[in-house]
Short mmCIF file of C-alpha atoms in Angstrom, two decimals:
data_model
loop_
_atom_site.label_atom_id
_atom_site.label_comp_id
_atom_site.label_asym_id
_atom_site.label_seq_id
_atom_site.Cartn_x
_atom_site.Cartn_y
_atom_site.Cartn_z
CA UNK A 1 -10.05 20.24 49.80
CA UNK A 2 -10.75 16.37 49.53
CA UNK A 3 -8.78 14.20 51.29
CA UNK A 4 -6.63 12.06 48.83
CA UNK A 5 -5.45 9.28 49.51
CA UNK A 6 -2.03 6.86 47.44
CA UNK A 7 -3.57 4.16 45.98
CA UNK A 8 -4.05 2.01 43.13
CA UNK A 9 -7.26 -0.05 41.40
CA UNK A 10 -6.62 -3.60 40.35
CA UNK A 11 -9.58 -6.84 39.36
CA UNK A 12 -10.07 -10.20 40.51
CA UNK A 13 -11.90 -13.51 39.40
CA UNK A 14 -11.72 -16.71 40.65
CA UNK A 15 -9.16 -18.94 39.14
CA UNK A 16 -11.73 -21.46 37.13
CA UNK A 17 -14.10 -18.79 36.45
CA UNK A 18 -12.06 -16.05 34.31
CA UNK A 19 -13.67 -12.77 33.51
CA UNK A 20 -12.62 -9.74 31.09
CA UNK A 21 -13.98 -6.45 31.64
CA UNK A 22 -15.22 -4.30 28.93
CA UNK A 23 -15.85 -0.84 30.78
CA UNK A 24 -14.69 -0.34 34.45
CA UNK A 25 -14.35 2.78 36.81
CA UNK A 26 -14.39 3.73 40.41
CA UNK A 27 -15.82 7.70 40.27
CA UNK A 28 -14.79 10.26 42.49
CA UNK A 29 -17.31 12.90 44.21
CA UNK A 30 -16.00 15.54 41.76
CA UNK A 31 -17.25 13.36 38.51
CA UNK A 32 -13.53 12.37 37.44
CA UNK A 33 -13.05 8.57 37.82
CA UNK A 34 -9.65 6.03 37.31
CA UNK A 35 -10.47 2.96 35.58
CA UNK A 36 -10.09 -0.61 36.36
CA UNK A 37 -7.26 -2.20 34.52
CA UNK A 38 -7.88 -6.04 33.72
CA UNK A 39 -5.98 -8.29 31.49
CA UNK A 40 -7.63 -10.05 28.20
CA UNK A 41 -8.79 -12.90 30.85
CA UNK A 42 -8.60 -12.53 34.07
CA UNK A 43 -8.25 -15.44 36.98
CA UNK A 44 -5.90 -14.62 39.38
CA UNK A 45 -7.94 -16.05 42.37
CA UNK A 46 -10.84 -14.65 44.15
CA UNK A 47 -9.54 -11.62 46.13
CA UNK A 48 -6.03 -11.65 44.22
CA UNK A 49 -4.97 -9.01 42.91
CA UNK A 50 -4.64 -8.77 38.94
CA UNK A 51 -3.48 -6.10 36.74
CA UNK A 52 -2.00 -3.45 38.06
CA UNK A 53 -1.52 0.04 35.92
CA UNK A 54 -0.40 3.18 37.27
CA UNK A 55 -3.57 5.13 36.72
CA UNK A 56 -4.28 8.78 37.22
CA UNK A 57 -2.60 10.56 39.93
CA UNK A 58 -0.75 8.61 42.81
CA UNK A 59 -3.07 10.86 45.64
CA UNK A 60 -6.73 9.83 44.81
CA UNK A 61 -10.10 11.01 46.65
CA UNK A 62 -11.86 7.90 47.95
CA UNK A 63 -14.25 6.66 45.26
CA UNK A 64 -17.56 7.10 46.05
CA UNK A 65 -19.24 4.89 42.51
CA UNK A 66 -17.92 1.94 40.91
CA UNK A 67 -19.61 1.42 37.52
CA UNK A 68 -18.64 -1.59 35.47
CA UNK A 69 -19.56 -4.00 32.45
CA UNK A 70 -17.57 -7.42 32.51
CA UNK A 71 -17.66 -11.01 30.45
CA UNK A 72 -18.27 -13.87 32.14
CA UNK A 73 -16.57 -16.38 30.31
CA UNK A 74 -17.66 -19.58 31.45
CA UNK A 75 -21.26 -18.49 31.10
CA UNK A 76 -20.85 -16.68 27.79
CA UNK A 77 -22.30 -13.22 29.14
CA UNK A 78 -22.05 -10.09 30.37
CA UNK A 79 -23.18 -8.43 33.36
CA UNK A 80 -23.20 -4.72 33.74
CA UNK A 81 -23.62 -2.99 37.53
CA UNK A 82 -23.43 0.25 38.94
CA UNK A 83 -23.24 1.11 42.75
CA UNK A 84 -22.55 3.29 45.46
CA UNK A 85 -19.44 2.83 47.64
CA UNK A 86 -19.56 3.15 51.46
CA UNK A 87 -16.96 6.15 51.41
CA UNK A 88 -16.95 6.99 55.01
CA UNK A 89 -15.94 3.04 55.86
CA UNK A 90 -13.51 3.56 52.88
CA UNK A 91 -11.99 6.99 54.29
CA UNK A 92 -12.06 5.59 57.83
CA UNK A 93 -9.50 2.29 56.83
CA UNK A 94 -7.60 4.97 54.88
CA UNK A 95 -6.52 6.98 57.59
CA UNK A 96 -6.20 3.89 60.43
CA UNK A 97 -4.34 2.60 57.74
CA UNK A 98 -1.87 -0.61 58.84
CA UNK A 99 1.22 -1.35 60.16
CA UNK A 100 3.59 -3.38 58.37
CA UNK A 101 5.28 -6.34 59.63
CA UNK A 102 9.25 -5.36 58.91
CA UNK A 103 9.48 -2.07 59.43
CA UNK A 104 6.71 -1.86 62.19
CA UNK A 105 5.72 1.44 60.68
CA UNK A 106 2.14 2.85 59.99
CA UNK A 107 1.41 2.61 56.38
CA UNK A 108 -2.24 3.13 54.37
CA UNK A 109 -3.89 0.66 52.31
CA UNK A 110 -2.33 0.73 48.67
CA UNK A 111 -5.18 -0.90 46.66
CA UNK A 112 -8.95 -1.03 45.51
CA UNK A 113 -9.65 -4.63 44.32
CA UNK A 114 -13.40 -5.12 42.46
CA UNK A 115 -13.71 -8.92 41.98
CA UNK A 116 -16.11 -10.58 39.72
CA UNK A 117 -17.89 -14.04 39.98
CA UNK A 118 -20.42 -15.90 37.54
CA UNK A 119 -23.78 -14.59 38.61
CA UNK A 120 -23.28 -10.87 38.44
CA UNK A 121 -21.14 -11.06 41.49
CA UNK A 122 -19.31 -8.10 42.47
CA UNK A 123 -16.91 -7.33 45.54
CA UNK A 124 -15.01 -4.82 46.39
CA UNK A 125 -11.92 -5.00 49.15
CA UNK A 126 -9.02 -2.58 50.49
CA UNK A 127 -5.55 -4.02 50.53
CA UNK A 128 -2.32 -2.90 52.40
CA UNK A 129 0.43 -4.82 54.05
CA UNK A 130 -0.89 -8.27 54.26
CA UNK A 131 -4.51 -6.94 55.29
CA UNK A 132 -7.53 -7.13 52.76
CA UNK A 133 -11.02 -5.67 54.12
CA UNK A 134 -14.45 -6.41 52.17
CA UNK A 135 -16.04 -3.19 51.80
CA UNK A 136 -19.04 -4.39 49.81
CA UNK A 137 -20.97 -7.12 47.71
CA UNK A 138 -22.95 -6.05 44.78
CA UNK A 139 -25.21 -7.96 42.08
CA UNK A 140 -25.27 -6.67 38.51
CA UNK A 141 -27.71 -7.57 35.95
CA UNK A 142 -27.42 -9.34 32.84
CA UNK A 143 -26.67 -7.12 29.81
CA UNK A 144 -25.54 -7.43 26.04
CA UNK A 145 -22.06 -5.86 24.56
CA UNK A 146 -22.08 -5.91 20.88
CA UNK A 147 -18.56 -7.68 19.63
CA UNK A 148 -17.10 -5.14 17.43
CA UNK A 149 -17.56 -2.86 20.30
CA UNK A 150 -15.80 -5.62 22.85
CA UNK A 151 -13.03 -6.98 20.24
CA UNK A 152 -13.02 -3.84 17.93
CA UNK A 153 -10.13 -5.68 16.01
CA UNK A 154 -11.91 -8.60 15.36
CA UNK A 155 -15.37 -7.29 15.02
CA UNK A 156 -16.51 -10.64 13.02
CA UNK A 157 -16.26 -13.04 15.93
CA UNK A 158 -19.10 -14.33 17.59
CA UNK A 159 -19.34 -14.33 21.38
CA UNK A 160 -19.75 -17.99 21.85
CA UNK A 161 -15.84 -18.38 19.68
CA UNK A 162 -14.75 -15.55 21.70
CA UNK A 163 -15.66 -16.92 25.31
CA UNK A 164 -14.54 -20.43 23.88
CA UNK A 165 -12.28 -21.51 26.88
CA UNK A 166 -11.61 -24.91 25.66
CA UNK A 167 -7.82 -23.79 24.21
CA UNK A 168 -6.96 -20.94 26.51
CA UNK A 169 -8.00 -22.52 29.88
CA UNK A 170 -9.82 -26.13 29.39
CA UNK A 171 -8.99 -26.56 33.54
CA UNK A 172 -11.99 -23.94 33.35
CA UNK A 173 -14.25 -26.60 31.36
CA UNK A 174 -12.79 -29.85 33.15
CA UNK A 175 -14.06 -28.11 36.90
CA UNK A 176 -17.21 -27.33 35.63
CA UNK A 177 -18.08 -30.75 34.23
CA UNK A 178 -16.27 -32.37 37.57
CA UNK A 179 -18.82 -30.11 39.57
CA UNK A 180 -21.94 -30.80 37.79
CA UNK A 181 -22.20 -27.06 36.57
CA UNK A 182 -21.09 -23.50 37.48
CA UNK A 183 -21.41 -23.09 41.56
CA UNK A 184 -23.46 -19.82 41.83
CA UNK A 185 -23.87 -19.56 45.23
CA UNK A 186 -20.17 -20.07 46.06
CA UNK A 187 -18.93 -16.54 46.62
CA UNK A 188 -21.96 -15.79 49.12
CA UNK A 189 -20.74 -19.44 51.00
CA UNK A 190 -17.14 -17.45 51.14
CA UNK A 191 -18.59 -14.56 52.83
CA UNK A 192 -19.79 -16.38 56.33
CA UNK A 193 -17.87 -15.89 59.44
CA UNK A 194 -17.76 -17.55 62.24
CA UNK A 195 -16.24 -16.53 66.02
CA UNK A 196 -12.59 -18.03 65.71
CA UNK A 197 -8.57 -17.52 66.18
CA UNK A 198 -5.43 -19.33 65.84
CA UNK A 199 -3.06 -20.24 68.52
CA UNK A 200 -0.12 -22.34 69.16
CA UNK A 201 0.57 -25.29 72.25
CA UNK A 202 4.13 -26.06 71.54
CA UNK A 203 6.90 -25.47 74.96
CA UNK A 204 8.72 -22.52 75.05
CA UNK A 205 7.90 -21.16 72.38
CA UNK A 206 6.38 -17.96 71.51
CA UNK A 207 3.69 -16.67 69.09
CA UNK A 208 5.84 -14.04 66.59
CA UNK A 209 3.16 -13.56 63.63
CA UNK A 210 0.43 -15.05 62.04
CA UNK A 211 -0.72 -14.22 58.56
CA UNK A 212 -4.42 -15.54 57.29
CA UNK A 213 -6.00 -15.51 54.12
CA UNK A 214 -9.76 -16.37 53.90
CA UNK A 215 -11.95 -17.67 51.37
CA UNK A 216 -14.08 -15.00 50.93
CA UNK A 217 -10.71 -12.93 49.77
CA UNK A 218 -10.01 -11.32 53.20
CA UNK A 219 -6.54 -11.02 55.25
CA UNK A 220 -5.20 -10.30 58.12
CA UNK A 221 -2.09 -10.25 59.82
CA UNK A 222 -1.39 -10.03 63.21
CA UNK A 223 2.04 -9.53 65.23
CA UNK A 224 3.42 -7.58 68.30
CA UNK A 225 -0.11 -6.02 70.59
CA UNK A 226 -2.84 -7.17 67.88
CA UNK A 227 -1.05 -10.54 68.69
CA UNK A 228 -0.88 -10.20 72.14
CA UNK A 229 -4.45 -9.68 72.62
CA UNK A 230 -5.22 -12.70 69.85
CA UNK A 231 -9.03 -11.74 70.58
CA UNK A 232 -11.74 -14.42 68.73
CA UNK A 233 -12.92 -12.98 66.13
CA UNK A 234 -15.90 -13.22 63.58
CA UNK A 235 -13.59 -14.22 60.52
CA UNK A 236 -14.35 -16.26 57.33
CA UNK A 237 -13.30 -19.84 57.18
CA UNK A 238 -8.71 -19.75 56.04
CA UNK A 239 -7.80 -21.08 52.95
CA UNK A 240 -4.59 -20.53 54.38
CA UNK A 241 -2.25 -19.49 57.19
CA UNK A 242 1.47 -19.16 58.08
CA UNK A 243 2.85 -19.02 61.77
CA UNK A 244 6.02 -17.77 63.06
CA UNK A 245 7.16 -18.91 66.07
CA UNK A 246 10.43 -18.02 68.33
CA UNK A 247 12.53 -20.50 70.73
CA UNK A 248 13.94 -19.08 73.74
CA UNK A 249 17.40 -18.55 71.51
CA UNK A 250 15.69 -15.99 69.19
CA UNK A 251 15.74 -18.65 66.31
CA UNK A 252 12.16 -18.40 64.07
CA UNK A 253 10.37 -21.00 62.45
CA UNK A 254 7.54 -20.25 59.94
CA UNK A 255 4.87 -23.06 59.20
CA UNK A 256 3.20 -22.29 56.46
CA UNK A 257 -0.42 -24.12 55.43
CA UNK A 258 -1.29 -23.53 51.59
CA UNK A 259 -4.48 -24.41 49.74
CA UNK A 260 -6.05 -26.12 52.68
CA UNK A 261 -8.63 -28.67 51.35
CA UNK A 262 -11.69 -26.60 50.95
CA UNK A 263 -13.95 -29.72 52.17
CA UNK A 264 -12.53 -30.53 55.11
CA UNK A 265 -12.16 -27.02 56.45
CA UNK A 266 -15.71 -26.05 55.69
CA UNK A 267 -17.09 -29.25 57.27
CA UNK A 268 -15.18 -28.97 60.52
CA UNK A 269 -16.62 -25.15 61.02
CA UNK A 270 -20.29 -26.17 59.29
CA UNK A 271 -20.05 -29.36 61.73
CA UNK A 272 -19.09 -27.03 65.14
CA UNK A 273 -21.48 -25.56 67.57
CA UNK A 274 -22.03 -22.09 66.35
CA UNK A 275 -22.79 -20.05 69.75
CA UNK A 276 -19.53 -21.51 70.88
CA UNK A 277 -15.54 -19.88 69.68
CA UNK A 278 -13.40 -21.88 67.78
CA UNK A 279 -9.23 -22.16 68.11
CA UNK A 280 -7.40 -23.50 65.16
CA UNK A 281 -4.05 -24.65 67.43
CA UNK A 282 -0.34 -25.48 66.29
CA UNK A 283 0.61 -27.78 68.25
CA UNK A 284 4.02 -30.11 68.41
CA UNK A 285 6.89 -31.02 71.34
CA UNK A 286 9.50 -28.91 72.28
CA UNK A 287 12.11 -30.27 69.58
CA UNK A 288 9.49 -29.95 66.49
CA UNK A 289 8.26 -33.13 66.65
CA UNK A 290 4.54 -34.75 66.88
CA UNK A 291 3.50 -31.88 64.89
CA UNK A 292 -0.58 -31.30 64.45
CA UNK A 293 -2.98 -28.50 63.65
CA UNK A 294 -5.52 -28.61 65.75
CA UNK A 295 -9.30 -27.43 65.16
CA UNK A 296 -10.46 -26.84 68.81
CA UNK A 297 -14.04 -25.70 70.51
CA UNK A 298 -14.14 -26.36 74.20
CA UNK A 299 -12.63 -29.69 75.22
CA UNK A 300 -13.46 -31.25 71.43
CA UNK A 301 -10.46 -31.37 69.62
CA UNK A 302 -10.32 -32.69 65.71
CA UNK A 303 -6.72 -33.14 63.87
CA UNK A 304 -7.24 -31.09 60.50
CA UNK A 305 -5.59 -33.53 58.11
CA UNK A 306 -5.19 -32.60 54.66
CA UNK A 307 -2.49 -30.05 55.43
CA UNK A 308 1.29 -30.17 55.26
CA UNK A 309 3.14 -30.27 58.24
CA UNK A 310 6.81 -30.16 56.63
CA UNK A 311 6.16 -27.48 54.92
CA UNK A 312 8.45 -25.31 57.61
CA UNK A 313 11.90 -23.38 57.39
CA UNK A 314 13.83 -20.93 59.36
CA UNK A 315 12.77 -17.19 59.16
CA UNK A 316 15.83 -14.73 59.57
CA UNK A 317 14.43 -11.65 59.74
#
């Protein structure tokens, strides 16, 4: 018997660059496939989760084919693809599965995420518990969908009035004029890594969790050994990060770093020496105060600026 496996599929697109798919599926070795749900447009951010439907059974084999033919609405076309999966990498994060942060007990990864970019970009990730693992980057091809077959209750509209984003999501135009055209390229830019952790320099105080999210739509979260160890790490440059950190009274503090300025980030790791590690450091006093995040490599130390630093509270667990 195959081993099955409780998960669910869901699609991504970056936020300015929405996306609809016409006909998705990730296909099992025994033929049977579960499709990919997606809403009318989808943008949720690259590597965030969209729709979510509860689709076939809750125990699936591990896919070993995705198949799929999307819209690409910002470059009024479709793209079409079809691939093979890496099933024994797939099966092998299924059964190490993760551990979650609240209940410190072993759980397995919950979702199958395909994201699509302008370009025929296609990427596929695992997801469970604040972890989210690239499995694979595909390229499709150009392709042509004929609109009563896409929009089968309004077969009379033309693609070009159909992909029209100008009243649904005119952000999606304004970007694209403010960056000189669509930035094909971009999603391949997400996907380098470079040798680097976080850390903390702040007295008597202890390193309780730290949760990243990365550009190219990975995650990680590490507490308790993982922690511990805090090994460097070929990662791909944050787009955000929350600490957790613990006095000597048992009170917890979370700073928490949101949309970090895409610019600045990428030019501090671009700008570093690359056959040296990097430390991105939270430091402050004792009492909270003087508070910095540090982008470190050796003794070279560089304040990372456009961040919040208020942007704290008090985690009661």
């Amino acid at each position: 018997m195959e081993e099955k496996f409780e998960w669910l599929p869901s699609e991504s697109a970056p936020k300015l660059y929405p996306m609809e798919i016409y006909n998705g599926h990730l296909f099992f070795e025994d033929g049977n496939s579960v499709y990919i749900p997606c809403s009318a447009l989808a943008h949720s951010g690259w590597g965030n989760d969209g729709s979510t439907h509860v689709t076939g059974d809750d125990f699936k084999p591990v896919p070993i084919r995705l198949e799929v033919t999307w819209a690409s609405f910002v470059e009024n076309k479709f793209y079409t693809g079809s691939w093979a999966l890496p099933k024994e990498k797939m099966t092998k994060l299924f059964k190490e599965g993760v551990v979650a942060y609240r209940t410190k007990k072993k759980k397995t990864y919950n979702q199958i995420i395909v994201g699509l970019a302008p370009g025929g970009v296609a990427v596929v990730w695992m997801y469970g518990e604040g972890n989210q693992v690239e499995i694979g980057r595909f390229q499709a091809k150009e392709t042509q969908v004929a609109m009563k077959d896409f929009v089968p209750n309004n077969p009379t509209i033309s693609q070009k009035e159909y992909m029209d984003l100008s009243t649904e999501l005119p952000e999606a135009i304004k970007n694209i004029e403010q960056k000189g055209g669509i930035e094909f390229g971009l999603w391949d830019t997400y996907r380098k890594k470079y040798n680097w952790k976080t850390n903390i320099d702040i007295p008597n105080y202890t390193f309780e969790k730290i949760a990243i999210e990365m550009f190219n739509g990975e995650r990680e979260t590490l507490f308790d050994e993982a922690l511990l160890k805090n090994e460097f790490k070929e990662r791909a440059i944050p787009d955000y990060m929350s600490f957790i950190i613990t006095n000597p009274k048992g009170i917890h503090y979370v700073f928490e770093f949101k949309n970090i300025d895409e610019k600045e980030i990428f030019n501090l790791f671009q700008q570093a020496d690359a056959s040296k590690p990097i430390e991105i450091v939270l430091r402050m006093n004792e009492d909270l105060s003087n508070r910095k995040l540090i982008f470190k490599q050796g003794d070279k130390e560089i304040p990372i600026k456009k961040i919040d630093l208020d942007n704290m509270w008090e985690y009661k667990k």
